[in-house]
XYZ file of C-alpha atoms in Angstrom:
484
model
C 16.828 38.587 70.423
C 15.739 39.357 73.991
C 15.450 43.034 73.253
C 12.756 42.537 70.610
C 11.534 39.045 71.641
C 11.568 37.554 68.181
C 10.020 34.162 67.618
C 12.776 31.782 66.451
C 12.361 30.470 62.915
C 13.099 26.951 64.199
C 9.948 27.086 66.350
C 7.802 27.992 63.360
C 9.279 25.270 61.181
C 8.644 22.691 63.918
C 5.067 23.943 64.228
C 4.563 23.657 60.471
C 5.512 19.958 60.608
C 3.114 19.144 63.461
C 0.094 17.239 62.118
C -1.422 16.079 65.384
C -5.111 16.323 66.231
C -4.382 19.471 68.238
C -3.430 21.447 65.122
C -5.240 22.615 62.013
C -5.798 19.925 59.373
C -3.864 20.098 56.052
C -6.385 19.719 53.217
C -5.758 22.516 50.651
C -3.868 22.196 47.342
C -2.620 24.879 44.906
C -5.884 24.992 42.940
C -7.969 25.369 46.083
C -5.678 28.122 47.353
C -6.018 30.000 44.061
C -9.785 29.603 44.258
C -9.709 30.918 47.839
C -7.872 33.970 46.556
C -10.304 34.485 43.687
C -13.170 33.894 46.083
C -12.342 36.877 48.241
C -10.708 39.134 45.629
C -13.658 39.021 43.219
C -16.152 40.627 45.505
C -16.961 43.829 47.282
C -14.377 46.063 45.627
C -15.351 44.985 42.145
C -19.128 44.887 42.564
C -19.646 47.743 45.037
C -16.738 50.018 45.924
C -15.704 50.393 42.270
C -18.805 52.504 41.742
C -18.203 54.597 44.853
C -14.558 55.218 43.905
C -15.580 56.246 40.382
C -18.451 58.516 41.442
C -16.675 60.297 44.286
C -12.986 60.319 43.382
C -11.654 59.021 40.043
C -14.450 59.083 37.464
C -13.809 56.782 34.461
C -10.137 56.775 35.499
C -11.065 54.303 38.240
C -9.427 51.821 35.843
C -6.156 53.636 36.535
C -6.924 53.379 40.254
C -6.981 49.606 39.810
C -3.665 49.765 37.945
C -2.073 51.757 40.796
C -3.497 49.359 43.371
C -2.342 46.339 41.351
C 1.226 47.661 41.170
C 1.354 47.995 44.936
C -0.168 44.536 45.246
C 2.384 43.016 42.882
C 5.260 44.199 45.066
C 3.525 43.069 48.257
C 2.437 39.780 46.662
C 6.015 38.848 45.808
C 7.021 39.504 49.419
C 4.084 37.498 50.770
C 5.005 34.595 48.479
C 8.543 34.425 49.923
C 7.314 34.514 53.517
C 4.540 31.979 52.903
C 7.021 29.524 51.374
C 9.486 30.048 54.251
C 7.087 30.046 57.191
C 4.089 27.844 56.287
C 2.084 28.338 59.483
C -1.120 30.187 60.359
C -1.004 33.892 61.084
C 0.093 35.556 57.843
C 1.846 38.923 58.344
C 1.547 38.578 62.126
C 3.734 35.481 62.131
C 6.203 36.993 59.658
C 6.603 40.114 61.789
C 7.134 38.035 64.955
C 10.156 36.371 63.345
C 11.689 39.453 61.697
C 10.794 42.462 63.868
C 9.790 41.078 67.231
C 6.737 40.697 69.417
C 5.599 44.321 69.610
C 5.548 44.715 65.828
C 3.839 41.318 65.548
C 1.095 42.447 67.906
C 0.622 45.678 65.947
C 0.250 43.877 62.639
C -1.911 41.129 64.162
C -4.279 43.678 65.646
C -4.277 45.498 62.309
C -5.212 42.250 60.517
C -8.168 41.925 62.863
C -9.365 45.258 61.508
C -8.633 44.243 57.909
C -10.462 40.911 57.875
C -13.316 41.750 60.250
C -14.235 44.981 58.541
C -13.704 43.330 55.154
C -16.318 40.698 55.993
C -18.686 43.410 57.214
C -18.185 45.435 54.012
C -19.087 42.519 51.784
C -22.075 41.477 53.860
C -23.527 44.995 53.582
C -23.048 44.959 49.818
C -24.599 41.464 49.721
C -27.645 42.899 51.447
C -27.863 45.730 48.881
C -27.843 43.290 45.975
C -30.397 41.033 47.664
C -32.760 44.014 47.993
C -32.245 44.891 44.299
C -32.950 41.295 43.279
C -36.165 41.013 45.295
C -37.374 44.487 44.289
C -37.442 43.361 40.657
C -40.050 40.759 41.620
C -42.110 43.238 43.624
C -40.906 41.803 46.940
C -40.099 44.627 49.340
C -38.422 43.833 52.632
C -39.010 46.184 55.606
C -36.814 49.098 54.538
C -35.721 50.330 57.961
C -34.313 46.846 58.628
C -32.051 47.114 55.575
C -30.032 50.157 56.651
C -27.671 51.232 59.427
C -29.159 53.582 62.043
C -26.501 56.078 60.914
C -27.914 56.139 57.376
C -30.882 57.978 55.877
C -32.642 56.750 52.751
C -35.619 57.551 50.545
C -38.299 54.889 50.984
C -40.560 53.565 48.232
C -43.293 55.968 49.369
C -40.959 58.964 48.996
C -40.331 59.490 52.712
C -36.813 60.089 54.013
C -36.182 57.689 56.895
C -33.388 56.495 59.155
C -32.467 52.828 59.354
C -32.759 50.521 62.364
C -30.221 47.853 61.387
C -29.095 45.918 58.317
C -30.565 42.557 59.267
C -29.729 40.574 56.060
C -26.058 41.604 56.357
C -25.920 40.229 59.894
C -27.662 36.964 58.989
C -25.324 36.105 56.104
C -22.314 36.458 58.454
C -23.932 33.986 60.842
C -24.614 31.484 58.037
C -21.053 31.635 56.645
C -19.589 31.249 60.142
C -21.519 28.005 60.618
C -20.141 26.628 57.325
C -16.599 27.610 58.331
C -16.818 25.861 61.677
C -17.357 22.538 59.890
C -13.881 22.650 58.316
C -11.758 24.147 55.532
C -12.156 21.212 53.121
C -15.915 21.590 52.904
C -15.544 25.358 52.852
C -13.067 25.094 49.944
C -15.449 22.936 47.888
C -18.270 25.424 48.385
C -15.908 28.265 47.580
C -14.695 26.620 44.333
C -18.259 26.214 43.074
C -19.159 29.797 43.916
C -15.937 31.238 42.449
C -16.531 29.478 39.139
C -19.923 31.158 39.024
C -18.482 34.586 39.864
C -15.720 34.440 37.263
C -18.319 33.429 34.704
C -20.460 36.418 35.639
C -17.535 38.820 35.279
C -16.611 37.414 31.865
C -20.220 37.580 30.630
C -20.577 41.173 31.862
C -17.392 42.207 30.059
C -18.249 40.353 26.832
C -21.864 41.501 26.517
C -21.378 44.987 27.918
C -18.370 45.889 25.762
C -20.367 46.631 22.602
C -22.755 48.915 24.515
C -20.037 51.168 25.897
C -20.878 54.822 25.247
C -17.575 56.616 24.537
C -19.099 59.858 25.845
C -19.164 58.335 29.333
C -15.350 58.177 29.250
C -14.967 61.896 28.471
C -13.211 63.395 30.286
C -11.394 60.248 31.298
C -9.786 62.029 34.244
C -12.306 64.633 35.519
C -10.813 67.936 36.662
C -9.976 68.202 40.324
C -12.577 70.126 42.338
C -9.946 71.935 44.373
C -9.945 69.344 47.144
C -7.299 66.633 47.382
C -8.744 63.295 46.296
C -11.781 64.736 44.539
C -10.946 63.772 40.945
C -7.809 64.654 39.013
C -4.594 62.730 39.652
C -5.083 62.820 43.424
C -8.536 61.306 42.879
C -6.968 58.362 41.068
C -4.744 57.678 44.078
C -7.589 58.073 46.541
C -9.666 55.736 44.408
C -6.761 53.282 44.485
C -6.678 53.492 48.264
C -10.387 52.717 48.460
C -10.438 49.770 46.021
C -7.084 48.429 47.199
C -8.614 46.076 49.726
C -10.199 43.984 46.956
C -6.758 42.482 46.403
C -6.386 41.210 49.942
C -7.269 37.713 48.748
C -3.624 36.696 48.477
C -3.105 38.050 51.982
C -5.821 35.744 53.286
C -4.309 32.815 51.390
C -1.225 33.151 53.567
C -3.348 32.733 56.720
C -4.250 29.222 55.516
C -0.620 28.067 55.213
C -0.947 25.618 58.093
C -3.921 23.962 56.381
C -2.107 23.564 53.037
C -0.516 20.461 51.525
C 3.087 21.113 50.405
C 2.830 24.817 51.384
C 6.327 25.732 50.161
C 5.231 25.011 46.593
C 1.509 25.717 46.705
C 1.444 28.995 48.647
C 3.348 31.081 46.025
C 1.188 29.575 43.253
C -2.022 30.477 45.045
C -0.889 33.988 46.000
C 0.591 35.133 42.690
C -1.839 33.208 40.481
C -4.986 34.683 42.012
C -3.467 38.177 41.987
C -2.566 38.028 38.271
C -5.956 36.695 37.173
C -7.922 39.253 39.160
C -5.876 42.265 38.068
C -6.757 41.661 34.406
C -10.430 41.068 35.182
C -10.716 44.187 37.365
C -9.336 46.610 34.785
C -11.606 45.271 32.027
C -14.621 45.208 34.326
C -14.168 48.806 35.509
C -13.703 50.022 31.916
C -16.980 48.433 30.830
C -18.927 49.563 33.902
C -17.959 53.233 33.576
C -18.569 53.037 29.834
C -22.135 51.774 30.213
C -23.306 54.484 32.633
C -22.129 58.013 33.536
C -19.917 57.664 36.625
C -22.063 60.106 38.631
C -24.933 57.605 38.575
C -22.920 55.317 40.861
C -22.787 57.862 43.687
C -23.621 56.307 47.083
C -24.727 53.077 45.413
C -23.732 49.736 46.885
C -24.879 47.954 43.710
C -23.322 49.769 40.708
C -23.431 46.692 38.461
C -27.215 46.790 38.482
C -27.092 50.443 37.375
C -24.683 49.625 34.555
C -26.776 46.685 33.311
C -29.839 48.959 33.093
C -28.073 50.728 30.195
C -28.033 47.525 28.109
C -30.893 45.605 26.445
C -30.027 42.529 28.481
C -32.661 43.002 31.161
C -32.941 39.204 31.407
C -29.233 39.106 32.242
C -29.625 41.593 35.057
C -31.444 39.194 37.359
C -29.110 36.305 36.512
C -26.066 38.418 37.301
C -27.607 39.754 40.496
C -28.324 36.209 41.657
C -24.770 35.108 40.807
C -23.356 38.082 42.714
C -25.521 37.338 45.738
C -24.316 33.738 45.825
C -20.751 34.771 44.970
C -20.494 37.257 47.796
C -20.872 34.430 50.274
C -17.409 33.121 49.355
C -15.869 36.533 50.062
C -17.421 36.605 53.511
C -16.357 33.005 54.103
C -12.684 33.618 53.283
C -12.545 36.878 55.275
C -13.876 35.024 58.297
C -11.323 32.260 57.685
C -8.430 34.734 57.655
C -9.674 36.500 60.766
C -9.985 33.378 62.875
C -6.579 32.031 61.776
C -4.761 35.205 62.783
C -6.355 35.107 66.233
C -5.554 31.391 66.389
C -1.861 32.167 65.889
C -1.881 35.028 68.410
C -3.646 32.863 70.973
C -1.146 30.015 70.458
C 1.609 32.509 71.335
C -0.168 33.489 74.549
C -0.948 37.038 73.447
C -4.697 36.371 73.473
C -6.881 34.082 75.622
C -6.760 30.337 74.948
C -10.357 30.303 73.712
C -9.197 31.649 70.345
C -6.983 28.598 69.709
C -9.261 25.871 71.059
C -9.696 23.273 68.304
C -12.950 21.404 67.691
C -12.337 17.686 68.388
C -14.090 16.581 65.193
C -13.712 19.385 62.650
C -10.264 20.599 63.832
C -11.181 24.250 63.407
C -10.956 27.120 65.953
C -14.720 26.984 66.447
C -14.990 29.111 69.576
C -13.117 31.899 67.825
C -15.469 31.542 64.848
C -18.499 31.956 67.113
C -17.126 35.032 68.872
C -16.276 36.766 65.606
C -19.604 35.743 64.147
C -21.272 37.812 66.868
C -18.879 40.769 66.584
C -18.828 41.036 62.778
C -22.571 40.504 62.359
C -23.233 43.409 64.733
C -20.696 45.543 62.864
C -22.383 44.756 59.549
C -25.791 45.541 60.998
C -24.967 48.971 62.399
C -22.094 50.572 60.400
C -22.539 52.230 56.941
C -20.828 50.749 53.845
C -18.549 53.709 53.040
C -17.048 53.755 56.549
C -16.231 50.036 56.709
C -14.789 50.023 53.157
C -12.220 52.734 53.875
C -11.280 51.143 57.219
C -10.531 47.864 55.454
C -8.310 49.595 52.897
C -6.059 51.305 55.417
C -5.706 48.118 57.462
C -4.671 46.166 54.373
C -2.138 48.773 53.291
C -0.471 48.842 56.715
C -0.156 45.038 56.665
C 1.490 45.147 53.237
C 4.002 47.788 54.338
C 5.136 45.637 57.256
C 5.398 42.461 55.141
C 7.530 44.247 52.526
C 9.797 45.594 55.260
C 9.992 42.136 56.857
C 11.279 40.449 53.695
C 13.980 43.112 53.347
C 15.028 42.706 56.987
C 15.093 38.902 56.879
C 17.311 38.872 53.782
C 20.008 40.525 55.911
C 19.348 38.903 59.286
C 18.729 35.350 57.989
C 20.363 35.175 54.537
C 20.848 31.387 54.658
C 17.293 30.451 55.707
C 15.657 28.055 53.186
C 13.388 29.852 50.724
C 11.271 27.855 48.270
C 10.376 31.152 46.579
C 12.610 34.221 46.525
C 11.308 37.743 45.961
C 13.309 39.164 43.011
C 15.371 42.360 43.141
C 15.579 42.788 46.894
C 15.630 45.484 48.260
C 14.139 47.263 45.210
C 10.830 45.343 45.206
C 10.205 45.691 48.983
C 11.057 49.405 48.864
C 8.703 50.005 45.932
C 6.004 48.057 47.761
C 6.448 50.178 50.888
C 6.409 53.458 48.940
C 3.369 52.595 46.806
C 1.340 51.386 49.784
C 2.265 54.416 51.893
C 1.255 56.702 49.008
C -2.205 55.144 48.944
C -2.480 55.333 52.741
C -1.680 59.052 52.653
C -4.416 59.568 50.053
C -7.140 58.192 52.341
C -9.374 60.620 54.296
C -8.348 61.952 57.706
C -11.276 60.335 59.499
C -10.103 56.927 58.247
C -6.699 57.592 59.794
C -8.321 58.650 63.052
C -10.289 55.392 63.231
C -7.093 53.428 62.602
C -5.255 55.325 65.347
C -8.086 54.736 67.827
C -8.220 51.038 66.923
C -4.451 50.631 67.280
C -4.466 52.505 70.601
C -7.084 50.074 71.908
C -4.882 47.210 70.742
C -1.864 48.561 72.603
C -3.891 48.761 75.812
C -4.870 45.086 75.443
C -1.277 44.079 74.646
C 0.266 45.745 77.702
C -2.574 44.733 79.993
C -2.802 41.101 78.865
C -0.603 39.851 76.011
C 2.804 41.033 77.198
C 2.369 39.359 80.581
C 1.360 36.001 79.075
C 3.682 35.845 76.065
C 5.150 32.364 75.616
C 8.144 33.773 73.750
C 8.947 36.116 76.650
C 8.484 33.310 79.157
C 10.922 31.093 77.231
C 13.561 33.666 76.314
C 13.273 35.504 79.612
C 11.912 38.861 80.709
């Protein structure tokens, strides 16, 4: 144990039973967990990146990209369900890795989760801004255009000029607003999320039902466009690259696991929330993508952050367009909310272990939330959303998610051999087959992502290692207890 500095399972179980005022408050049930999952899963990938993946990589076969992504998610989801029922504390994959692989691997996955959740929140806030602009444009309300785009983006203004952006101000402001709601507590956040999720699911069902009869079969021919000669540009490789891009939409069940310490009866409710939200969303995604690419030629979605609006324009339901846009705008807030929740809970767990400064685990005396952490990430993520283009943040989120899933799948496999008698309220079936298939499928999608996405991940992880060796390793509570 000293060699890898693993966190003893007994410590985690004792922490999960602590309900003092110094810990997170248990308020969430199985239904609320499922709604949390739906809240973040039904969001950016469905309403924005689906169009980008179809236009640039998979064509109408983006539906197959969702199938590939869902298969990888199913394997990872089963592994997450076992861990969440065994170790019902905050931290998600970070905590699981600390127990199975040791502190260094835990730090790597924790730092990776920072990338996943932070960039995920930024991705959705940018897409939220795009839909807000579309909604207001239809009423002749035009916001200052240079304040709606990253300085690294160029766009064609209403007057025909090609301009560069200054910052995406609406994207930054929505992050600030959601952070303030989150600081007030998970119970209130869950109620808001449940209302918004009900609206979003309704929108998806209405879009599928009304759009189905206006599908133009010609838009699905060829279903798998011929590869251009470059890996990932259509053809079979394009399906896998598309899967890698849209994969992060499924990270809702991942975020559910970060709320384990705020869940009533987590050993029962965590698997229900994780697997239930994953199953519901997989069916909705495939149907939604089929209708969207059937309504409009996939090339029309190129570089658009609001492909649903383009698809609706090919139906006679112009009245529905504004209603759906408004529902999406409101619905996106729940995605941002749950991403911010997951982010702060991972840092809370890392701070409790001494790997990060105490400020990230300071609990508000009234709301019992890590409010200082929420404020710091509010500043960081709002700036990220304001200044980084949508395509860049979307791909960064995908690779971070995939790496987390690989480590969780490996962790379940390892723990079955190192701790075979540990109590498990839910057991992943067919171990080691399911974990191995999860690892292989996730690695395949990681390989399909562009080189520049890998380079950003490497740079981010290198920065994390510097922080770990300069700060975290020296202040680790596990090392201090077990001995250097």
